[in-house]
Amino acid sequence: MSRKLYIKTFGCQMNEYDSSRMADLLENTHGFISTDDPNEADMVMLNTCSVRDKAQQKVYSQLGRWNSLKASKPDLIIAVGGCVASQEGEQILKRAPQVDIVFGPQTLHRLPEMLDQCIDQKKSRVDISFPEIEKFDCLPPARVDGPKAFVSIMEGCSKYCTFCVVPYTRGTEFSRPFDDVITEIVELAEQGVREVTLLGQNVNGYRGIQHDGGIMEFSQLLYYVASVEGIDRVRYTTSHPIEVSDDLVTAHLAIPELVAQLHLPVQSGSDRILKKMKRGYTSTEYIAWIDKFREAYTNLSISSDFIIGFPGETEEDFKQTMDLIEYVRFDQSFSFIYSPRPGTPAAEFEDTVPIQEKKIRLMTLQNRINEFALEYSKNMVGTNQRLLVEGYARKFPQQLTGRTENNRVVNFDGPSSLIGRFVDVIITEALPNSLRGRIEPEYVQYIN
Ligand code: SAM
Ligand code: F3S
């Protein structure tokens, strides 16, 4: 009987991607099948994130819960990976001796070897080093699950924003070689993938080595990715304002496969705060890029990340963030209250803003962006939108569901033969979290 693997993932899309690669790897090497139930697993794994919140605490309380699991099943293997593992290292074994394996984001490819050693020698293993590109060389080809896939094009970050722990936990920024990225995408397309999302902390800072020794920039990479046979939609996330270039603006205009969407984290609209964050741009420079994109591409949907209540953020600083939001009219945001990260410079800054005030600011910001989002959704009613059909709708399983270029979920009636394909849908209704649509009957006949 095959062994079962349960993975609990905290955090961002990078972590989701890493978890799926770990599952592929352990299926390849040890025949592990994924399960959603930790009680029936032979190996349980935590893929941790330490960007916000009480990350360490969450990890240790989850490990505490798995203690009883191990007591009833002594052969159970417990592994902890990701950014908290990278920060805590050996400390995890001291506080949670039931753990067998501790590995970092850059050593997940060594899991099979660590697992064997741990079983043979009946000893815990820790490896949180940063061996850079070796990780990708050692992973099996990506396994496809549906018409969409993520492709990691770079790892780590060397920007050292004062609030952020990523450079310390994921290591310095490095780009995967161009040939490796393209080969992975071609293999995905051969298995039926129609949409890829290029992943990295600052994808637009991509500088991948080519086989002739030349360096491929991000905007050039986009042309190559879009030209892969079968790939009809390309997304990327996240990009950094200081790595935006005129070539990237041009790429958005020139590449039809590239979605009309840009996620460009600004964090704050106050130059004083941006400086304290060490972001490397002013709000005026940020707006200048947005204007350039919008001039070239009027329909572009723009989303961003915000940190609210950064140490010393005054009413005036927050007002400047709201002014920027009014100007750009963002379509979506990932916005959070600042969370001090041990070991980062900002954790030492004096923070005088009361938490209640921070919560009010966050709500004000989110409410305004939600209003913009609903307005954009309402303006889509009556328009024709191209969707990539992903499967059956979650709430209405008799309906199909897909996403528009600007990443909105649309539910509609249609034959299951459309799953995995692009269809054109007329938007009939805008709801707060999704849209409803309809396909013309003649159109279904045409595509069948
Ligand atoms: N590279 C991206 C950029 O240009 O900013 C961001 C990557 S970061 C891992 C993802 C997001 O987490 C950031 O944009 C920021 O908004 C948020 N974040 C990071 N550190 C944080 C902290 N200490 N407190 C609150 N949010 C934080
Ligand atoms: Fe973090 Fe700033 Fe890099 S937010 S991931 S240090 S660009």
PDB file of C-alpha atoms in Angstrom, residues 1-6 23 26-27 29-35 40-43 73 75 77 112 115-116 119:
ATOM      1  CA  MET A   1       0.000   0.000   0.000  1.00  0.00           C
ATOM      2  CA  SER A   2       1.334   3.456  -0.871  1.00  0.00           C
ATOM      3  CA  ARG A   3       2.406   5.813   1.892  1.00  0.00           C
ATOM      4  CA  LYS A   4       0.567   9.053   2.440  1.00  0.00           C
ATOM      5  CA  LEU A   5       1.858  12.601   2.772  1.00  0.00           C
ATOM      6  CA  TYR A   6       0.039  15.510   4.392  1.00  0.00           C
ATOM      7  CA  ALA A  23       4.698  16.499  -3.116  1.00  0.00           C
ATOM      8  CA  LEU A  26       8.326  12.573  -2.691  1.00  0.00           C
ATOM      9  CA  GLU A  27       5.854  10.848  -4.992  1.00  0.00           C
ATOM     10  CA  THR A  29      11.283   9.056  -4.997  1.00  0.00           C
ATOM     11  CA  HIS A  30       9.225   7.351  -2.273  1.00  0.00           C
ATOM     12  CA  GLY A  31       5.800   6.801  -3.833  1.00  0.00           C
ATOM     13  CA  PHE A  32       4.043   9.140  -1.392  1.00  0.00           C
ATOM     14  CA  ILE A  33       0.447   9.993  -2.293  1.00  0.00           C
ATOM     15  CA  SER A  34      -0.954  13.310  -1.019  1.00  0.00           C
ATOM     16  CA  THR A  35      -3.767  13.303   1.517  1.00  0.00           C
ATOM     17  CA  GLU A  40      -4.053   8.879   7.825  1.00  0.00           C
ATOM     18  CA  ALA A  41      -0.619  10.240   6.850  1.00  0.00           C
ATOM     19  CA  ASP A  42       2.736   8.454   7.206  1.00  0.00           C
ATOM     20  CA  MET A  43       4.528  11.763   6.893  1.00  0.00           C
ATOM     21  CA  LYS A  73       1.942   6.270  15.410  1.00  0.00           C
ATOM     22  CA  ASP A  75       6.832   5.728  12.762  1.00  0.00           C
ATOM     23  CA  ILE A  77       7.735  11.342  10.104  1.00  0.00           C
ATOM     24  CA  PRO A 112      14.333  12.338  -0.117  1.00  0.00           C
ATOM     25  CA  LEU A 115      14.149  11.152   4.779  1.00  0.00           C
ATOM     26  CA  ASP A 116      16.272   8.058   4.041  1.00  0.00           C
ATOM     27  CA  ILE A 119      14.761   6.388   8.716  1.00  0.00           C
TER      28      ILE A 119
END
